Coordinates of C-alpha atoms and ligand atoms in Angstrom, one line a residue:
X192 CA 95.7 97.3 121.8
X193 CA 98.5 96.8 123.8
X194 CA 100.0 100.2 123.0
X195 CA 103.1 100.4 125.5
X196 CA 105.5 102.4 124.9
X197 CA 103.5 104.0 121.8
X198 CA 103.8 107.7 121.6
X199 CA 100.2 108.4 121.0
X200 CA 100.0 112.0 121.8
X201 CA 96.7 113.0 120.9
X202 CA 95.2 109.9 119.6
X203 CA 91.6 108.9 120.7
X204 CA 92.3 106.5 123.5
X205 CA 88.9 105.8 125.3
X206 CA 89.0 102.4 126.0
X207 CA 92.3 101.3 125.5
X208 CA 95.3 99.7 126.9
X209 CA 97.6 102.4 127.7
X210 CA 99.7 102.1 130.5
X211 CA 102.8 103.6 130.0
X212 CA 102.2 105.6 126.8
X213 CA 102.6 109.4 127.0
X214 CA 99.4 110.4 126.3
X215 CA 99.6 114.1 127.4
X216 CA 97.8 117.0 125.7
X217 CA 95.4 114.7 123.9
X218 CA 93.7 118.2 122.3
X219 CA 97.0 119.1 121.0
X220 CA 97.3 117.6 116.5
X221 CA 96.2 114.1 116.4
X222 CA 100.0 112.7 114.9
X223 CA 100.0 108.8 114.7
X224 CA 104.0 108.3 113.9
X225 CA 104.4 105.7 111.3
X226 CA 107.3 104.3 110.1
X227 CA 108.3 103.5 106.7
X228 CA 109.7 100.4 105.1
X229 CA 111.4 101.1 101.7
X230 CA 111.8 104.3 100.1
X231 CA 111.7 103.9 96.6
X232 CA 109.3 104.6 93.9
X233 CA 106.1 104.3 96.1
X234 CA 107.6 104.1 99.0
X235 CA 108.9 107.7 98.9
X236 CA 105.5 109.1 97.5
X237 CA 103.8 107.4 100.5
X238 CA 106.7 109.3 103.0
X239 CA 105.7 112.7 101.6
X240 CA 102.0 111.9 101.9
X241 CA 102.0 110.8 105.5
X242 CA 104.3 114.1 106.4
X243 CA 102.5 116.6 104.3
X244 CA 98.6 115.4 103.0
X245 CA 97.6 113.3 105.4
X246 CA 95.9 114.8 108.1
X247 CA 96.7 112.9 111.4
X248 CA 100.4 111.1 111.0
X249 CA 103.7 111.8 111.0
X250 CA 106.6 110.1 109.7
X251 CA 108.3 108.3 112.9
X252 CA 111.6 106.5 110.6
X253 CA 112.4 105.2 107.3
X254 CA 115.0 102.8 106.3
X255 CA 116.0 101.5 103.2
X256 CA 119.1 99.4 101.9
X257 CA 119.5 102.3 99.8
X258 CA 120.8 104.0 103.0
X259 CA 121.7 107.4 101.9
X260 CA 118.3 108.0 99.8
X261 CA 117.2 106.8 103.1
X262 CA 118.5 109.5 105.0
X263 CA 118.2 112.1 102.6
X264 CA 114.5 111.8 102.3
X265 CA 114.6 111.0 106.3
X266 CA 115.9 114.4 106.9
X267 CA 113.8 116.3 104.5
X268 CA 110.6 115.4 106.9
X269 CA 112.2 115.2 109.6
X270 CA 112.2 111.6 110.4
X271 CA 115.0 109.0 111.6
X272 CA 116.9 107.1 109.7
X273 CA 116.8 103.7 110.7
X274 CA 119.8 101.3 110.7
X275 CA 117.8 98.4 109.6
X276 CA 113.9 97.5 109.6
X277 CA 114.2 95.1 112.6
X278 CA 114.8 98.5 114.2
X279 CA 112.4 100.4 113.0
X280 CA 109.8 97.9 113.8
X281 CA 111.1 98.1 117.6
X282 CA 111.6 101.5 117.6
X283 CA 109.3 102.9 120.8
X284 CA 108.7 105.8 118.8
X285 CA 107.0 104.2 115.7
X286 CA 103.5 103.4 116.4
X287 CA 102.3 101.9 113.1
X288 CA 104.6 100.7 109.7
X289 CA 104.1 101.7 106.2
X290 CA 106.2 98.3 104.2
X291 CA 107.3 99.3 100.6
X292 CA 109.8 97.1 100.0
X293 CA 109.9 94.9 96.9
X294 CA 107.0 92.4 97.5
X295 CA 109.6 88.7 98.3
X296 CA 110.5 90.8 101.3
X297 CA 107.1 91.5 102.5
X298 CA 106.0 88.2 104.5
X299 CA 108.9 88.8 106.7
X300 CA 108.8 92.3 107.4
X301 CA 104.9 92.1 108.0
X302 CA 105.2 88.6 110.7
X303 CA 107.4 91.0 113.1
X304 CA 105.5 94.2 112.8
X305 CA 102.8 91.2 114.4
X306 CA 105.2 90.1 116.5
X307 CA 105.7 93.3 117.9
X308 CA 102.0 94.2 118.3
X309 CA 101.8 96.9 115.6
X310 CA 99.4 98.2 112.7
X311 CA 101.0 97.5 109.8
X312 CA 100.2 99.1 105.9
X313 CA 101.6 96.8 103.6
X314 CA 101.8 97.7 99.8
X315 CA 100.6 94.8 97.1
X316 CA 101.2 91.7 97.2
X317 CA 100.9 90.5 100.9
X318 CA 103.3 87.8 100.1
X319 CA 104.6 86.2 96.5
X320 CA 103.5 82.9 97.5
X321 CA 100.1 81.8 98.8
X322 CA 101.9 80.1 101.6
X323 CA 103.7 83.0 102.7
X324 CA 101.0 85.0 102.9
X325 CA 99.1 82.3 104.4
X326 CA 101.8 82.8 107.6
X327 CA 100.2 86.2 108.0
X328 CA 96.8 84.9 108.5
X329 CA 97.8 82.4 110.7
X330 CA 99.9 84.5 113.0
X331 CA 96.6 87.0 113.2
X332 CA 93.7 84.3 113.6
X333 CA 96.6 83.0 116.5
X334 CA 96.2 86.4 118.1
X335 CA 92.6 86.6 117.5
X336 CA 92.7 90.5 116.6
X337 CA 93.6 91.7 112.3
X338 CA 96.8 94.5 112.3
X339 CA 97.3 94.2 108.4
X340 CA 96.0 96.0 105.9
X341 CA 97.2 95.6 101.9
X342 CA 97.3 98.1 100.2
X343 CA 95.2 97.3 97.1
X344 CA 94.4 100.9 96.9
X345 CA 91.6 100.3 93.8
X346 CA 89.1 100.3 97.1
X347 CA 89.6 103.8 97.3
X348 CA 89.5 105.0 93.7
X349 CA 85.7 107.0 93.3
X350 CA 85.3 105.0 89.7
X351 CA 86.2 101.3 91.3
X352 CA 83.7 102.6 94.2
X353 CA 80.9 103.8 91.5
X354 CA 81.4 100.3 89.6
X355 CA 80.9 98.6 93.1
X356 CA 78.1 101.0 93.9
X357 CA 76.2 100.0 90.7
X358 CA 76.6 96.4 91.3
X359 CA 75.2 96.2 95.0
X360 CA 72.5 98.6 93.9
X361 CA 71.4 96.4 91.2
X362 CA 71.7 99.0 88.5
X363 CA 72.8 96.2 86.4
X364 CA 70.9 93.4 87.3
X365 CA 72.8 90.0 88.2
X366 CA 76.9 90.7 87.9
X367 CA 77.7 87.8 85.1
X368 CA 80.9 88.4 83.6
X369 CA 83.4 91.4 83.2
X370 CA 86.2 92.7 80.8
X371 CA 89.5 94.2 82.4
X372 CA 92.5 96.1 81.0
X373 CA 95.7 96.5 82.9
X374 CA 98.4 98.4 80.9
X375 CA 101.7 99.8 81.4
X376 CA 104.3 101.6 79.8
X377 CA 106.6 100.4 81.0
X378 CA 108.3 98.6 83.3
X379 CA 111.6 98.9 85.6
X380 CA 114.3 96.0 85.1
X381 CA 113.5 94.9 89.0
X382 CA 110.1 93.6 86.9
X383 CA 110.7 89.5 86.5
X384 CA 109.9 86.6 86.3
X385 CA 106.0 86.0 86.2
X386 CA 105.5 89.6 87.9
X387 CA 102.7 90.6 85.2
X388 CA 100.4 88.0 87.1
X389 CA 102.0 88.0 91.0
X390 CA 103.0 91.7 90.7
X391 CA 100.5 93.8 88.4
X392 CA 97.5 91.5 87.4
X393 CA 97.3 91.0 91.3
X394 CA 95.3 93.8 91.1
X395 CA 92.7 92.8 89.1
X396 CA 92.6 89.3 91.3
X397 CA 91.6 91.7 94.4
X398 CA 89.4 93.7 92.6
X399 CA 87.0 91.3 91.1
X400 CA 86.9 89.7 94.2
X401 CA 85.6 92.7 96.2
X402 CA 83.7 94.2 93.3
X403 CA 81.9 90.6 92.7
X404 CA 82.3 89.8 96.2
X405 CA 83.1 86.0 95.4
X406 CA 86.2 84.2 95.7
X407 CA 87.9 83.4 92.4
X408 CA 88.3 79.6 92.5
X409 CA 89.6 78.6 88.9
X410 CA 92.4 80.5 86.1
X411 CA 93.4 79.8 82.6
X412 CA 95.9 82.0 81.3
X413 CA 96.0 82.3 77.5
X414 CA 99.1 82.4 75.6
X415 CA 99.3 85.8 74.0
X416 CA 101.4 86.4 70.8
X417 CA 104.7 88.4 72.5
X418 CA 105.2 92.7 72.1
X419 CA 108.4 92.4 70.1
X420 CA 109.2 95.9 71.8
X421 CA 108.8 94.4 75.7
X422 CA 111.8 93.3 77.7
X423 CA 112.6 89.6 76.1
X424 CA 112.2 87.9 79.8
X425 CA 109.0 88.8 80.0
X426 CA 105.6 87.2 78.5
X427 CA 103.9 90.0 77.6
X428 CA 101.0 90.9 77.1
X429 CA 99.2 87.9 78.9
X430 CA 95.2 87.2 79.5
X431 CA 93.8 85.3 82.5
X432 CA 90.4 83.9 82.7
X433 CA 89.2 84.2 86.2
X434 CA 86.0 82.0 87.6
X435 CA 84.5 83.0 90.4
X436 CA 82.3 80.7 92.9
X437 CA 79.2 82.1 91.2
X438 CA 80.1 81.3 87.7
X439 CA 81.3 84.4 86.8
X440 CA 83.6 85.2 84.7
X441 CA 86.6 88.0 84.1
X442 CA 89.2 87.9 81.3
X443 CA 91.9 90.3 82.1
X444 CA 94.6 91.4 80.1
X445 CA 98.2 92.5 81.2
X446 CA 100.4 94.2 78.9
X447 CA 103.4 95.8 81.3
X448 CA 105.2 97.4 78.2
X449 CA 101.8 99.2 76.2
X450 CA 104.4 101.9 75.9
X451 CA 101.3 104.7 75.4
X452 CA 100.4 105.4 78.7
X453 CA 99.0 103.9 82.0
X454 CA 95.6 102.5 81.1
X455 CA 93.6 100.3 83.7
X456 CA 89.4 100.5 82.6
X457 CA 86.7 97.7 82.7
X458 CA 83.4 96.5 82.0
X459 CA 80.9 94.5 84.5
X460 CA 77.9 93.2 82.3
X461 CA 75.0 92.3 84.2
X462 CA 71.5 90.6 83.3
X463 CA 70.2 94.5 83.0
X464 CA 72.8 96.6 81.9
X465 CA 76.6 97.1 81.7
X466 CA 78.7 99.4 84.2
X467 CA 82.2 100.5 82.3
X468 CA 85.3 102.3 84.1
X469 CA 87.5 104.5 82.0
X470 CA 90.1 106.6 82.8
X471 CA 89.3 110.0 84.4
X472 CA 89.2 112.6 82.1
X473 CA 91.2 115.9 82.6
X474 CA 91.4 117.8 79.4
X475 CA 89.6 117.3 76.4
X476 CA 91.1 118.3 73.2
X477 CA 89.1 119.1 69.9
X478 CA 91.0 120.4 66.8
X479 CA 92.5 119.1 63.2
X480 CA 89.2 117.1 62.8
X481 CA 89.7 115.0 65.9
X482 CA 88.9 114.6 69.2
X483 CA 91.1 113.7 72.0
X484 CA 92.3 113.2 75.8
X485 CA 95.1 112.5 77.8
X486 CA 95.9 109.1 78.9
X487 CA 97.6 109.3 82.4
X488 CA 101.3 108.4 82.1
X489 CA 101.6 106.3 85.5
X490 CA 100.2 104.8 88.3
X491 CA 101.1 107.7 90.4
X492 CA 99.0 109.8 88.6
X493 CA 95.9 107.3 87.5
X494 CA 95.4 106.4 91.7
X495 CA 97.7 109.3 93.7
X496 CA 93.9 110.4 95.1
X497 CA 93.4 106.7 95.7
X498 CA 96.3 106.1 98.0
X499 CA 96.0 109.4 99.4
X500 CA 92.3 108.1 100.5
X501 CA 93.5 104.9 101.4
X502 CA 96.3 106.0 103.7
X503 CA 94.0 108.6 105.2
X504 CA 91.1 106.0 106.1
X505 CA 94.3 104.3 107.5
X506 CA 95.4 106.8 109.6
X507 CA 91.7 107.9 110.5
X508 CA 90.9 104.0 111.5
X509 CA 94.3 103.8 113.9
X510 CA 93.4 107.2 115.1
X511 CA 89.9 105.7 116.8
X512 CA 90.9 102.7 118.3
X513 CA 90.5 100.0 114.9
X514 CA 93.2 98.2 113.0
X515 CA 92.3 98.1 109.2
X516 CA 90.0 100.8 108.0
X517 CA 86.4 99.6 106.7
X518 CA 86.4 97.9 103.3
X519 CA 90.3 98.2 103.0
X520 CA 91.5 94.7 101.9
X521 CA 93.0 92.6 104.9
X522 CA 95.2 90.0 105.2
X523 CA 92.5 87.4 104.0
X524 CA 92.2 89.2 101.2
X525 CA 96.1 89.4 100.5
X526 CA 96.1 85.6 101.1
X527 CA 93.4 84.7 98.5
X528 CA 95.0 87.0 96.1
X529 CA 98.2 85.3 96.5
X530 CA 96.7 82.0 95.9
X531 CA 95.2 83.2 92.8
X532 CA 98.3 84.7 91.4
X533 CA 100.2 81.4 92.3
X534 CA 97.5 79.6 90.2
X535 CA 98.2 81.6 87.7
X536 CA 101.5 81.3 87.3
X537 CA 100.9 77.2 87.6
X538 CA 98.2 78.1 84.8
X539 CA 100.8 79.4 82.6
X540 CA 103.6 77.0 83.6
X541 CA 101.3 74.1 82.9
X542 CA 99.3 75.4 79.7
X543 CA 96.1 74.4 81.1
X544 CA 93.3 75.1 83.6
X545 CA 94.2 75.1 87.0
X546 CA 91.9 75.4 90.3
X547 CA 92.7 77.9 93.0
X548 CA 92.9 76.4 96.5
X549 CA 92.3 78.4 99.8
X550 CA 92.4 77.3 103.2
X551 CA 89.0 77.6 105.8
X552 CA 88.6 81.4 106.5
X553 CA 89.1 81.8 110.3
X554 CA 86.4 83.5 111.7
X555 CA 88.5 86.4 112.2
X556 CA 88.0 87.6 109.2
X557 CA 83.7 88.4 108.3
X558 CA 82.1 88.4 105.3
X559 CA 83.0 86.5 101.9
X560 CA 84.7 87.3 98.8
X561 CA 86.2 90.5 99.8
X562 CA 83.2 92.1 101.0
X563 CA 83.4 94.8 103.8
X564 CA 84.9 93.5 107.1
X565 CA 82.9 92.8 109.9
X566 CA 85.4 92.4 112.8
X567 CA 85.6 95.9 115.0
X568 CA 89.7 94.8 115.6
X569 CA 89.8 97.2 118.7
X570 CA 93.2 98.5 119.4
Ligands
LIG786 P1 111.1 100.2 94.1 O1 112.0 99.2 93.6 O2 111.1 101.5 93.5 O3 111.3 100.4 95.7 C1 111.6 99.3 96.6 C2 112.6 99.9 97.6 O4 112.8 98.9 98.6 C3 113.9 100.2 97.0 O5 114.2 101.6 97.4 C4 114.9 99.2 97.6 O6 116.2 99.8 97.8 C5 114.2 98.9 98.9 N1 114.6 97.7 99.5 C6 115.2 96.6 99.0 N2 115.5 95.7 99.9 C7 115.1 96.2 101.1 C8 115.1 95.8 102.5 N3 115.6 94.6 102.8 N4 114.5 96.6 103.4 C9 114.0 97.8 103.1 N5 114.0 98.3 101.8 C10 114.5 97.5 100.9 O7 109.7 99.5 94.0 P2 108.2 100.2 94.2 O8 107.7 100.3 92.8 O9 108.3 101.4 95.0 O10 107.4 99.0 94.8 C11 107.5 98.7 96.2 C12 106.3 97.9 96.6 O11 105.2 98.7 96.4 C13 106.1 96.6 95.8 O12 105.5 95.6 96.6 C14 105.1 97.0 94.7 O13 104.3 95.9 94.3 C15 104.3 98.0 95.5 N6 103.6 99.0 94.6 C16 102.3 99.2 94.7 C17 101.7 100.1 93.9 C18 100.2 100.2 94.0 O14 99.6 100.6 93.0 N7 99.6 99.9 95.1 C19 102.4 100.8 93.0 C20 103.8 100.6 92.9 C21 104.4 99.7 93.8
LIG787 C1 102.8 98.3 90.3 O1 103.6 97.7 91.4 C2 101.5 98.7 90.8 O2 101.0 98.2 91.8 C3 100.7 99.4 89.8 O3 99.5 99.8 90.4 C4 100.5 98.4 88.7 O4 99.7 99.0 87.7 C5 101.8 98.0 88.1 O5 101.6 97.1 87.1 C6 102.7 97.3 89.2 O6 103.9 97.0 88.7

């Protein structure tokens, strides 16, 4: 990597590039100094888990638009407050950048963390439109080395993982079809537009990809009679039909205003069996004649151990010399997300069945479907 001007005090360093990086007391706490782009919902969760749970990183500098929460939550772990991401980015001190900004402003944001030769962590979606995110692969096949990771944290989560696990040891015989739930309670009023398939059902386009590891080359989205207690601009709930290359097939429901709880499970059916994930149980309650659990309220709670994991393999990869930790989703596997969400929103635009169209994977980026990567990406 070419790590100029990279505070890297402490970091594992055989090997690399670093002229001019102050690499003193290299036994002293391994701190990689990231810095983070938006602090709202997730963004701010992410800031306390990189200063306080993470083991390895440090928060360099924040910035948000929203200056002064900026600041605030800047001073509280004792980072710097940016005066704009372009800085931040180019700030010597930040070695790697967390981006959780609303997802239109990602593509842009991610291009100069390239441009200026740093790691970056960018939350779902890679880009809104398959093109966009299409820029990112192009700029990293250019360079011939991966910095991007997305953070489609599921490939962290221990059930995804045992679903995965089950699957590749053939617990279940041949993967044929699968059953998905993605459910809200709600949604903010920043939620628009078509973001139940480019924003939420994204999710579910990642996962089956990795968990079936085959690309998903067709969707049909089927009209859904509308919640009369969801916001009116929104179609909701909505099912997709995913195809994958293998003949496969997922239907996958959104429904961004469930208003019960936070509720993502599924079901993989195989030639020999079925392998189901429901929600993790924490209390079980038996009284009055019933039986009965909690249903987590949000995503924070359903997957806060998953992007705690996630942003500690992060850290852990950056920490000895790679780029994207193993089996995190990369920027190929942001792209061919994006393209499937576009094609679902042509899918529901159109009424009809619509194909999903990638470009030739560079060879920068091993393995098919969304299987583990097989590039080292040395620093
Ligand atoms: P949010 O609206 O709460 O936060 C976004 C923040 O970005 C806001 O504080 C806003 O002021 C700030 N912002 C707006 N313009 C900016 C700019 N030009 N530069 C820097 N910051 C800017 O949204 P959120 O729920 O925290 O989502 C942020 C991102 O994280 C989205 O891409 C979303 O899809 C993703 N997300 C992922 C998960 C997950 O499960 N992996 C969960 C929630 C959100
Ligand atoms: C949110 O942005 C997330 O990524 C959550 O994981 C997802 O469940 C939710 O639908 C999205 O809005």
């Amino acid at each position: 990597m070419d790590c100029e001007g990279m505070d890297c005090e402490g970091m594992d360093c055989e090997g690399m590039d670093c002229e001019g990086m102050d690499c003193e007391g290299e036994d002293s706490a391994v701190a990689v100094s990231v810095g983070v782009i938006g602090t709202g919902m997730i963004g701010t969760q992410h800031v306390h888990r990189l200063s306080c749970q993470v083991v390895g990183s440090r928060v360099g500098a924040v910035f948000d638009v929203a200056t002064d929460r900026a600041a605030a939550l800047a001073s509280e772990v004792g980072a710097q407050a940016a005066a704009s991401w372009p800085e931040l980015v180019d700030d010597p001190a930040v070695d790697a950048v967390l981006i959780a900004s609303p997802g239109d402003l990602h593509v842009e944001q991610v291009l100069a963390c390239l441009a200026a030769g740093k790691p970056v962590l960018c939350e779902k979606p890679l880009a809104t439109t398959a093109d966009d995110a299409l820029k990112v692969v192009q700029a990293e096949a250019a360079a011939g080395r991966r910095l991007v990771q997305v953070g489609f944290m599921r490939r962290y989560d221990a059930g995804f993982r045992d679903v995965k696990a089950a699957i590749e040891g053939g617990v279940i015989g041949e993967p044929l079809l699968a059953h998905a739930v993605h459910r809200n309670p709600g949604v903010p009023g920043t939620f628009v537009g078509e973001m139940s398939l480019t924003d939420s059902l994204v999710h579910e386009f990642d996962t089956f990809r990795w968990l079936f590891a085959q690309e998903i080359v067709a969707t049909t989205v089927v009209p859904v009679r509308q919640s009369p207690l969801g916001a009116a601009h929104l179609r909701d709930p909505q099912i997709v039909l995913l195809e994958l290359a293998n003949g496969a097939v997922v239907d996958a429901e959104s429904f961004v205003n469930c208003q019960y709880g936070y509720d993502v499970r599924c079901e993989v059916v195989g030639s020999l069996g079925t392998v189901a994930l429901d929600n993790p149980r924490t209390t079980l309650v038996l009284g009055a004649g019933r039986r009965g659990e909690a249903v987590p309220p949000d995503w924070g709670v359903r997957f806060g151990r998953a992007y705690q994991d996630e942003i500690q393999a992060w850290i852990d990869a950056l920490t000895t010399g790679r780029t994207v930790s193993e089996g995190a989703s990369d920027a190929w596997d942001g792209y061919a997300a994006a393209a499937v969400a576009e094609t679902a929103v042509a899918s529901f635009t159109r009424g009809a069945r619509t194909e999903v169209t990638l470009v030739e994977k560079p060879d920068l980026y091993a393995g098919a479907g969304g299987s583990a990567n097989g590039q080292e990406d040395e620093l």
